[in-house]
Short mmCIF file of C-alpha atoms and ligand atoms in Angstrom, two decimals:
data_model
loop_
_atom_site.label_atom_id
_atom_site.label_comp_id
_atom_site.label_asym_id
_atom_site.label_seq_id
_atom_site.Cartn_x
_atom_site.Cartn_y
_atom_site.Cartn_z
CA UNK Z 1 28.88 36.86 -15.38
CA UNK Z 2 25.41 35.71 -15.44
CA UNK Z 3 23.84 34.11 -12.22
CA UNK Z 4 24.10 30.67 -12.94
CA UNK Z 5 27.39 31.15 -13.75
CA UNK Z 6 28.13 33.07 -10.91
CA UNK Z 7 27.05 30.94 -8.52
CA UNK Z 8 29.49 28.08 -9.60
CA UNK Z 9 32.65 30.49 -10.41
CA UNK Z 10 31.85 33.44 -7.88
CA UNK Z 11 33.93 34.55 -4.53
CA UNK Z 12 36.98 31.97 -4.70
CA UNK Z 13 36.23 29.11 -7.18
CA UNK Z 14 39.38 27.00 -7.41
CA UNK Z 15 41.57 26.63 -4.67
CA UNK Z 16 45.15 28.05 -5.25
CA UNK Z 17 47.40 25.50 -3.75
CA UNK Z 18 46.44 22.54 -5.41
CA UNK Z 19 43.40 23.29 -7.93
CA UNK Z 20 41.12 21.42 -6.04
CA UNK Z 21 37.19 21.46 -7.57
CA UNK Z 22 35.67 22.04 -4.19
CA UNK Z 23 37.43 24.84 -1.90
CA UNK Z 24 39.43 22.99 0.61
CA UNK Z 25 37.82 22.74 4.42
CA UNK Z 26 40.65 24.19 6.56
CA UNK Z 27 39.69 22.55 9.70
CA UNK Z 28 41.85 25.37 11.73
CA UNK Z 29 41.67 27.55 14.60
CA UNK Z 30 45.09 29.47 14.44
CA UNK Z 31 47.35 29.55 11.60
CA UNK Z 32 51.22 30.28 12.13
CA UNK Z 33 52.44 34.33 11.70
CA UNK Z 34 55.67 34.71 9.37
CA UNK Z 35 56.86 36.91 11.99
CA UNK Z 36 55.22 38.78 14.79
CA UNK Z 37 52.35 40.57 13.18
CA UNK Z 38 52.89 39.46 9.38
CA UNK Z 39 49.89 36.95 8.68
CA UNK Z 40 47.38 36.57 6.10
CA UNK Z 41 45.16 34.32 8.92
CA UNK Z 42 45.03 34.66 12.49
CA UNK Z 43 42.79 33.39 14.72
CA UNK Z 44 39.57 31.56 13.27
CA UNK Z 45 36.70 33.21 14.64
CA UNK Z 46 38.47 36.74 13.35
CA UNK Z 47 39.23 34.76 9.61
CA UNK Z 48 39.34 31.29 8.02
CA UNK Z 49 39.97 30.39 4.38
CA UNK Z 50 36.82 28.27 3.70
CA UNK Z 51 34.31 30.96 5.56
CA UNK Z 52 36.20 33.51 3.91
CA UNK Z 53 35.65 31.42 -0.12
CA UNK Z 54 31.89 31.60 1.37
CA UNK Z 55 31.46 35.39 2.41
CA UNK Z 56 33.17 36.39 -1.04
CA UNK Z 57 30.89 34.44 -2.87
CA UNK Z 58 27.55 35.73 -1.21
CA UNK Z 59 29.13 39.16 -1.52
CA UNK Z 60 29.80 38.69 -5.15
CA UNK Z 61 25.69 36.97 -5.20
CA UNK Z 62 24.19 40.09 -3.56
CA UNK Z 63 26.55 42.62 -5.13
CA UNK Z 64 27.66 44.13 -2.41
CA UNK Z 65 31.36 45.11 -1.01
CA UNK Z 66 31.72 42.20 1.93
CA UNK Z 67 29.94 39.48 3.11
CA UNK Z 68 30.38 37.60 6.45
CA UNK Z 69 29.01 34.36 7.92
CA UNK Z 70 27.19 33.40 11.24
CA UNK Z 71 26.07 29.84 12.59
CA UNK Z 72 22.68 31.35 12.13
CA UNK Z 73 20.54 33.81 10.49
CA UNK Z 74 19.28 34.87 14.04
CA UNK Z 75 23.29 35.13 15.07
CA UNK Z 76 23.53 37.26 11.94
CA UNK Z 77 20.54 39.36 13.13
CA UNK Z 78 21.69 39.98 16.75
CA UNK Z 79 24.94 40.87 15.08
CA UNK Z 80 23.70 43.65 12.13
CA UNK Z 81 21.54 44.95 15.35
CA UNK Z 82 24.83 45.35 17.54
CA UNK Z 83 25.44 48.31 15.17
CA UNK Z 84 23.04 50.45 17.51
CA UNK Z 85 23.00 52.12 20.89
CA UNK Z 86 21.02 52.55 23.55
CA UNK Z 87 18.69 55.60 22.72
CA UNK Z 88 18.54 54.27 18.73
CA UNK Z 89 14.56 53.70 17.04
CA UNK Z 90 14.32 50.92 14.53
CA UNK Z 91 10.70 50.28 12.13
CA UNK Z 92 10.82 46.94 11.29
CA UNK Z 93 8.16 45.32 8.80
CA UNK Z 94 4.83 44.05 11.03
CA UNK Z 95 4.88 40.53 9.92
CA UNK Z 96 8.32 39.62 10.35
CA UNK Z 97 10.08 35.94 10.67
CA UNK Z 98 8.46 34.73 14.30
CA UNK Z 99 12.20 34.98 16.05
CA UNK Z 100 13.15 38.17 14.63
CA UNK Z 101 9.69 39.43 16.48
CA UNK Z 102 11.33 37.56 19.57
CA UNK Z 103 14.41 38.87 19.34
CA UNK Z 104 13.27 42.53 18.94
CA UNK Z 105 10.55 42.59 21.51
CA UNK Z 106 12.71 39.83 23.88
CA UNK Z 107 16.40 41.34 23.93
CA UNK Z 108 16.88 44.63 21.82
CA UNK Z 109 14.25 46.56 24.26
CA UNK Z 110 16.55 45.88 27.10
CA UNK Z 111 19.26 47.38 25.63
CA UNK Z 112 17.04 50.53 25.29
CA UNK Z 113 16.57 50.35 21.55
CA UNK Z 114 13.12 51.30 21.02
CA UNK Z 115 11.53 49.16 17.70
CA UNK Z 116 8.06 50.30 15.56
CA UNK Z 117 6.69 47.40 13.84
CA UNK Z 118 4.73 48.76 10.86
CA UNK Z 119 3.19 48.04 7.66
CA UNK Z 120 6.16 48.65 5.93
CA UNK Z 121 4.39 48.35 2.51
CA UNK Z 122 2.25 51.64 3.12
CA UNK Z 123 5.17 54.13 2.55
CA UNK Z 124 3.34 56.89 4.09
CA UNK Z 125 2.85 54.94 7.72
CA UNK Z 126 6.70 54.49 7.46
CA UNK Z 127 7.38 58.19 6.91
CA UNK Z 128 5.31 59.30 9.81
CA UNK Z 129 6.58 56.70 11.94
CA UNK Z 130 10.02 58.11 11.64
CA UNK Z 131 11.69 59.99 14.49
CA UNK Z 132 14.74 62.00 15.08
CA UNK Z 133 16.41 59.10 16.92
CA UNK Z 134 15.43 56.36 13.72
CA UNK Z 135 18.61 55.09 12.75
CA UNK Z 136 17.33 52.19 10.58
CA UNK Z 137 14.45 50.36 8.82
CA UNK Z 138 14.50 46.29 8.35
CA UNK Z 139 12.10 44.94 6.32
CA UNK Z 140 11.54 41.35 4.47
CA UNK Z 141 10.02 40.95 1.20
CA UNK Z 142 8.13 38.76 0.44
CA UNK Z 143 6.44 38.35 4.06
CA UNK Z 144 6.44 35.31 5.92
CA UNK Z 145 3.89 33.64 5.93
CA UNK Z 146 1.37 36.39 4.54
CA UNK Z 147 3.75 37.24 1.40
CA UNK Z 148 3.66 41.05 1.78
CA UNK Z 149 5.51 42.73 -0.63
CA UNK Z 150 7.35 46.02 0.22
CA UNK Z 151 8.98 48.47 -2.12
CA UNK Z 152 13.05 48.09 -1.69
CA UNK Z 153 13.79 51.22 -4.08
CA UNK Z 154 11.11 53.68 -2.18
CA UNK Z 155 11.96 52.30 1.05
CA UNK Z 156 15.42 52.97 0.10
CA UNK Z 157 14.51 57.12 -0.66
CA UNK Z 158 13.30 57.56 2.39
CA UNK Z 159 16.11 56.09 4.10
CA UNK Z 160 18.98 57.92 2.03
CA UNK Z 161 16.29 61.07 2.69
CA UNK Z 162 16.36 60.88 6.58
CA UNK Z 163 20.07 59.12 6.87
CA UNK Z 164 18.81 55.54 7.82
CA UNK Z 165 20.19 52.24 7.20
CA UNK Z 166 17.94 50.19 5.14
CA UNK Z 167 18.22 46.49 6.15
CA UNK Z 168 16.61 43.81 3.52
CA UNK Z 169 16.26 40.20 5.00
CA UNK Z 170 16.52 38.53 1.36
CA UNK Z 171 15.56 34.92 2.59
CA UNK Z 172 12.31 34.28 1.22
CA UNK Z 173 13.56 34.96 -2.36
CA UNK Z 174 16.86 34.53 -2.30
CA UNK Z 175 19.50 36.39 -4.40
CA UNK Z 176 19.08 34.38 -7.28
CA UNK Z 177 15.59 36.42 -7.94
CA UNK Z 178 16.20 39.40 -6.06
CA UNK Z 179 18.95 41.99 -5.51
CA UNK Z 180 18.34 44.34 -2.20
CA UNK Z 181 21.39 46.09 -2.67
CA UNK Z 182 21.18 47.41 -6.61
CA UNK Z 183 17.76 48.75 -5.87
CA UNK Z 184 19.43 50.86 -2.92
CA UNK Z 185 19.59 48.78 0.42
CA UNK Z 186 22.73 48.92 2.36
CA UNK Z 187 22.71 45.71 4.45
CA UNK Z 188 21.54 41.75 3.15
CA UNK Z 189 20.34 38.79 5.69
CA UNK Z 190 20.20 35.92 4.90
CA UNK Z 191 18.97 32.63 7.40
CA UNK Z 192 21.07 30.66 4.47
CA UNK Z 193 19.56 27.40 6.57
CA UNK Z 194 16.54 28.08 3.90
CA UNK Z 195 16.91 28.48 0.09
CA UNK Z 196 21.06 29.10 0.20
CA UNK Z 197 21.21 25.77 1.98
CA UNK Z 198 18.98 24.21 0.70
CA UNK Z 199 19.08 20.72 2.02
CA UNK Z 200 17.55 20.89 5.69
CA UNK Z 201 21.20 20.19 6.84
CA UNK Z 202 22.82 22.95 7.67
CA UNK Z 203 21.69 26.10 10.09
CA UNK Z 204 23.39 29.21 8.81
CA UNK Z 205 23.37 33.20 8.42
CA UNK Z 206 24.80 35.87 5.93
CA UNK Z 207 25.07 39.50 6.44
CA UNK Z 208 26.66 41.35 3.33
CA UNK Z 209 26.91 45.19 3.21
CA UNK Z 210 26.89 47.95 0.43
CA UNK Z 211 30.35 49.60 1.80
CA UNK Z 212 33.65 49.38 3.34
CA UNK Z 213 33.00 51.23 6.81
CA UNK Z 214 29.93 48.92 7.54
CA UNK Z 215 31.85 46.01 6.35
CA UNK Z 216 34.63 47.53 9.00
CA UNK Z 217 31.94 47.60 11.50
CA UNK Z 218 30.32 44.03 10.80
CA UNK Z 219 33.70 42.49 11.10
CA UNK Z 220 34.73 43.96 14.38
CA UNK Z 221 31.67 43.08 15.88
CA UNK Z 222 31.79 39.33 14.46
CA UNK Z 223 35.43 39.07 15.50
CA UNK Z 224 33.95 40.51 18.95
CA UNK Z 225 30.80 38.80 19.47
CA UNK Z 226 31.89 35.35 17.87
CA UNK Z 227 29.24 33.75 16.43
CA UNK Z 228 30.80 32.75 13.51
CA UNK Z 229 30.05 29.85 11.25
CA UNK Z 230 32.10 26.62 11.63
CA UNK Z 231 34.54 25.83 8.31
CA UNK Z 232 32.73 22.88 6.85
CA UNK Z 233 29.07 24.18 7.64
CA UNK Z 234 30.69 26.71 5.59
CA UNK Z 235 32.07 24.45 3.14
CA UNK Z 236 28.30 22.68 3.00
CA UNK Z 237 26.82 25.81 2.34
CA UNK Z 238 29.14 26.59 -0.74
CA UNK Z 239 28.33 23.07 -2.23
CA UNK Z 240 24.19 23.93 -1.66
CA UNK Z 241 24.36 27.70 -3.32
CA UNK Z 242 26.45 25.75 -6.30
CA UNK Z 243 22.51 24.63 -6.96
CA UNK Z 244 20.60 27.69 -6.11
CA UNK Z 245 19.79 28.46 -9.83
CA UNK Z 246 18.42 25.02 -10.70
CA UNK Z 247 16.73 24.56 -7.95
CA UNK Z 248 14.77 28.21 -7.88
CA UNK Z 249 13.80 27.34 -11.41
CA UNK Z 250 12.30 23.81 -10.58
CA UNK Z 251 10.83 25.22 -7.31
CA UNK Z 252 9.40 28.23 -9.47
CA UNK Z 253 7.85 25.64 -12.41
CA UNK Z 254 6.41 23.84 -9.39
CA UNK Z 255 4.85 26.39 -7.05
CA UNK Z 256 2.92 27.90 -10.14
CA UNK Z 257 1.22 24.29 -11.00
CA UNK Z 258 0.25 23.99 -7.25
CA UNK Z 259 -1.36 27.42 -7.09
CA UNK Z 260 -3.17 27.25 -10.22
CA UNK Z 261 -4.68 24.14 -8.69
CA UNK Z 262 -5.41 25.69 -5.43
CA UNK Z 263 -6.89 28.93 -7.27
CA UNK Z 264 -9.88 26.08 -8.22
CA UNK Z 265 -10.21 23.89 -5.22
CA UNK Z 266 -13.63 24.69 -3.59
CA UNK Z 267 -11.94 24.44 -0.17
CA UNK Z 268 -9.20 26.98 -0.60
CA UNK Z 269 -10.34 30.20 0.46
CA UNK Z 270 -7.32 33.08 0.84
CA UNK Z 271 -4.45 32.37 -1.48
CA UNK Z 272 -1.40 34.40 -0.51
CA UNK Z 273 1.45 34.41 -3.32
CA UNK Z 274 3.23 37.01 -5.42
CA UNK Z 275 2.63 35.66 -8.46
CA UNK Z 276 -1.13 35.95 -8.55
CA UNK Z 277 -2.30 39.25 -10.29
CA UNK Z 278 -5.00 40.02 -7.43
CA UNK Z 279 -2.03 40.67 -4.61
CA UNK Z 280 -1.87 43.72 -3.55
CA UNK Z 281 1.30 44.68 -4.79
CA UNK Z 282 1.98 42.07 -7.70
CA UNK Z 283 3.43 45.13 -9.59
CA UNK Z 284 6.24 46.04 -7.40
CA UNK Z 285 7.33 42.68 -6.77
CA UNK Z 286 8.19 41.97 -10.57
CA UNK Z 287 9.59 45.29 -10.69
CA UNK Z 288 12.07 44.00 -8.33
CA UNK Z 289 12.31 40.50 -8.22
CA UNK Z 290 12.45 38.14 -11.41
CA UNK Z 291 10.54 35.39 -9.73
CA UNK Z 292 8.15 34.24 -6.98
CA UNK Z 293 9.84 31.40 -5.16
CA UNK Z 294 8.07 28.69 -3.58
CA UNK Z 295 6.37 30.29 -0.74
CA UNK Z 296 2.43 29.84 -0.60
CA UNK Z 297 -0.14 30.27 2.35
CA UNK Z 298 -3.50 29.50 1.71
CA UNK Z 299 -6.83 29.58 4.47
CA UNK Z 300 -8.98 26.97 4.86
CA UNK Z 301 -12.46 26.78 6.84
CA UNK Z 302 -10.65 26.78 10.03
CA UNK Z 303 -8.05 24.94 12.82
CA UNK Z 304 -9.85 21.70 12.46
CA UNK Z 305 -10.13 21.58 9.09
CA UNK Z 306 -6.09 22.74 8.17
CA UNK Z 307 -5.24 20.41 11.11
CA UNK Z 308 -6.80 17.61 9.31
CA UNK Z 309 -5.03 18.59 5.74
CA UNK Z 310 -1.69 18.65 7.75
CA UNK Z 311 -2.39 15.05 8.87
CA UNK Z 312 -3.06 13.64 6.02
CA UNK Z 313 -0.57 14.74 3.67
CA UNK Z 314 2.28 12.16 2.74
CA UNK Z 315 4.81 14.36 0.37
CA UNK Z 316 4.68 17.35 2.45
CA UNK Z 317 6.50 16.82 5.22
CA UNK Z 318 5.09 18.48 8.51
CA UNK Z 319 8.13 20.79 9.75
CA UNK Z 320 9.26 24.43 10.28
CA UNK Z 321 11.75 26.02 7.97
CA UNK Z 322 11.29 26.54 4.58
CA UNK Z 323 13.07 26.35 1.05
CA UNK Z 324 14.67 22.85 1.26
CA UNK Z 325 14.76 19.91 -1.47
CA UNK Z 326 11.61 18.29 0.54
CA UNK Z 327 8.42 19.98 0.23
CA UNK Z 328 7.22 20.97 3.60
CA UNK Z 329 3.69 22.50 5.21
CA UNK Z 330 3.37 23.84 8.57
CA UNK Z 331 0.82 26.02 10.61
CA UNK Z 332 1.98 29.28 11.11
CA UNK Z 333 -0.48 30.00 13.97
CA UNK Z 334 0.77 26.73 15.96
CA UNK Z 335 4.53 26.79 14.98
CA UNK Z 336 6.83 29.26 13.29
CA UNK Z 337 4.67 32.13 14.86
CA UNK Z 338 3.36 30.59 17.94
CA UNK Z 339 5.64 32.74 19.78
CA UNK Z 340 3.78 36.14 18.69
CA UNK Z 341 0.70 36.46 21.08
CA UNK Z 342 -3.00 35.00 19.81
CA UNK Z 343 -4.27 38.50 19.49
CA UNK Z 344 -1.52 40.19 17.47
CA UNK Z 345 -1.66 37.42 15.29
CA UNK Z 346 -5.25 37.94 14.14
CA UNK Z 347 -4.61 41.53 14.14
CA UNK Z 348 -1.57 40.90 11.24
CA UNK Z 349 -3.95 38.13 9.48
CA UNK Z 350 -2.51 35.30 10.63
CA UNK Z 351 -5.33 32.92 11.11
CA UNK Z 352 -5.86 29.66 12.52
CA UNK Z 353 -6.89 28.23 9.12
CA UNK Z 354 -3.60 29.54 7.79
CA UNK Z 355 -1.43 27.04 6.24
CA UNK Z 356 1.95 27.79 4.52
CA UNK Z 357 3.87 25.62 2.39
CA UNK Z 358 7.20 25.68 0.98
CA UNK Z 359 7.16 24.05 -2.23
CA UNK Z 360 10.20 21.77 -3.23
CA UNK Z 361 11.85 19.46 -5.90
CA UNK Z 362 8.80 16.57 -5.81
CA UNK Z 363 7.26 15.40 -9.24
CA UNK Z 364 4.74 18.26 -9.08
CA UNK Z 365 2.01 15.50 -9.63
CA UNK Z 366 2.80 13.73 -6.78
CA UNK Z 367 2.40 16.98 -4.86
CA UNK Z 368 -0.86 18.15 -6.48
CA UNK Z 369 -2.09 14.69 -6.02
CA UNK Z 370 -0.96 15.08 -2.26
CA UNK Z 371 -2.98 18.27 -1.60
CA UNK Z 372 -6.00 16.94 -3.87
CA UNK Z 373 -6.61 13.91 -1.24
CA UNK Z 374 -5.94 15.85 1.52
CA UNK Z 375 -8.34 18.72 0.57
CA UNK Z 376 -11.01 16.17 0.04
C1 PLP J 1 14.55 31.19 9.43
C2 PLP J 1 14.55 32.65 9.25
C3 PLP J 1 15.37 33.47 10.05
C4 PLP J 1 16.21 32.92 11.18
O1 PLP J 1 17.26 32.14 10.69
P1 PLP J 1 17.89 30.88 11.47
O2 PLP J 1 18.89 30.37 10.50
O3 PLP J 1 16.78 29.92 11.77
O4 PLP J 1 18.50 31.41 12.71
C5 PLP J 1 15.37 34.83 9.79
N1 PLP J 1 14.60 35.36 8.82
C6 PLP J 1 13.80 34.61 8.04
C7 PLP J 1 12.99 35.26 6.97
C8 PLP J 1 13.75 33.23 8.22
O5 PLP J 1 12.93 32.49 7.46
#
């Protein structure tokens, strides 16, 4: 099956009972037992039918062995990080999604697990930063909002070398372009409130894993922990990954106009994308990924000057998130990473000119035209 294809007939595409298009939302929180112990459904937070269509599908998407769903990609986090003890070292990538930061430096170091944020695109830093207590690495590529590009397949030798567990948050470029687990990573995240989504309606998370005993160990702890996602948020997110392919191919066509116009504009001075030839590691990212996605950060002169762009734009839409139907802009410095300290965020390049947008389904005149006037 090809992607398109799979996203429309993947995981469970045509409910059994009735042949229904769309899989049926079984609004349920227990389901009756044939006899003590004989059940194919429970209890709802341990299984229910219309999560379940939804983790087989993103299983199927990231070709991996099980997938599971959260009511957030930060609840989908926490739970992937319940895997370790106290005692446990984790390098995660330096410039990291803003709550992932949080939730490392906020809540993991009281539970004694000690976390290494590094550069994870300079392999060598990550070898020497490993210890006898690393149990993992978790890395995100591209970078948000910098669009750092790491190397899944070397990142995953050294882990298989030194018996880690490689952890790929595959947001950014979804698994319609990119595919963690063939190129050697053993556990997917997705905050599928983004791309997966699609719509800015829905807050979500998917974890899916390369075997059976982690997808043993991901289930007990979602079963334990709870934070599962609700059956028609799951439904909703079934109907927006029906799109994905269409959409990442309109949002592709797009964000290559806009950057070839910001790659002239006399006010644009740092353009941060994949797709240009001058990043850094261009190369590696179309070894592994076959597209760019609609993520773009770009400096102007300074605060005053991106606040002013941010003002007066009318199709982009001032909000967090990303990877939505609506084209949106936001300051990085000011909101999604306002909760990493001033300092830290110079040190990673995160400046106060910064602007990132997320490119969506607009004429791509209209948007061009949008950023022309507001450059001026
Ligand atoms: C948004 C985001 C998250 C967090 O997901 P939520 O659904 O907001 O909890 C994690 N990682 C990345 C890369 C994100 O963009």
């Amino acid at each position: 099956m090809r992607k398109k294809t799979q996203l429309i007939h993947g995981g469970v595409d045509i409910d059994k009972n009735v042949g229904a298009m769309s899989p049926p939302i079984y609004q349920a929180s227990t389901f009756r037992q044939n006899g003590v112990g004989n059940f194919t459904y429970e209890y709802a937070r341990t299984g229910n039918p219309t999560r379940e269509a939804l983790e087989t599908l993103i299983a199927d998407l990231e070709k991996g062995k099980r997938g599971f769903a959260f009511a957030s990609g930060m609840a989908a986090i926490a739970a992937v990080m319940d895997l370790f003890q106290a005692g446990d070292h984790i390098l995660v990538t330096d410039d990291v999604y803003g709550g992932t930061y949080r939730y490392m430096t906020k809540i993991l170091n009281n539970r004694n697990i000690d976390v290494t944020f590094i550069d994870s695109s300079d392999l060598e830093k990550v070898k020497e930063n490993i210890r006898q207590e690393t149990k993992a690495i978790f890395m995100e590529t591209p970078t948000n909002p910098l669009l750092k590009i790491t190397d899944i397949q070397a990142l995953a030798g050294i882990s298989k070398e030194n018996n880690l567990k490689l952890i790929v948050d595959n947001t950014f470029n979804t698994p319609y372009w990119q595919s963690p687990i063939e190129n050697g990573a053993n556990i997917v995240i997705h905050s599928a409130t983004k791309y997966l989504g699609g719509h800015s309606d829905l807050v979500a998370g998917l974890i899916v894993v390369d075997d059976e005993q982690l997808g043993e160990d991901i289930h007990f702890i979602q079963n334990a922990t709870g934070g599962v996602l609700a059956p028609y948020d799951s439904w909703l997110l079934i109907r927006g990954i029906r799109t994905l392919g269409v959409r990442m191919e309109e949002i592709e066509s797009n964000t290559d106009k806009i950057v070839a116009f910001l790659v002239k504009h006399p006010q644009v001075e740092k353009i941060y994308y994949p797709g240009l030839p001058a990043h850094p590691n261009h190369d590696i990212h179309v070894k592994q990924s076959g597209g760019y996605g609609g993520m773009v950060s770009f400096t102007v002169e300074n605060e005053e000057k991106a606040m002013e762009v941010l003002n007066k734009v009318r199709y982009f839409t001032l909000a967090e998130s990303l990877g939505a139907v609506e084209s949106l802009i936001s300051l990085p410095a000011k909101m999604t990473h306002a909760s990493i300290p001033r300092e830290r965020r110079i040190e990673l390049g995160i400046e106060d000119g910064l602007i990132r947008l997320s490119v969506g389904l607009e004429d791509v005149e209209d948007l061009i035209e949008d950023l022309k006037q507001a450059l001026a």
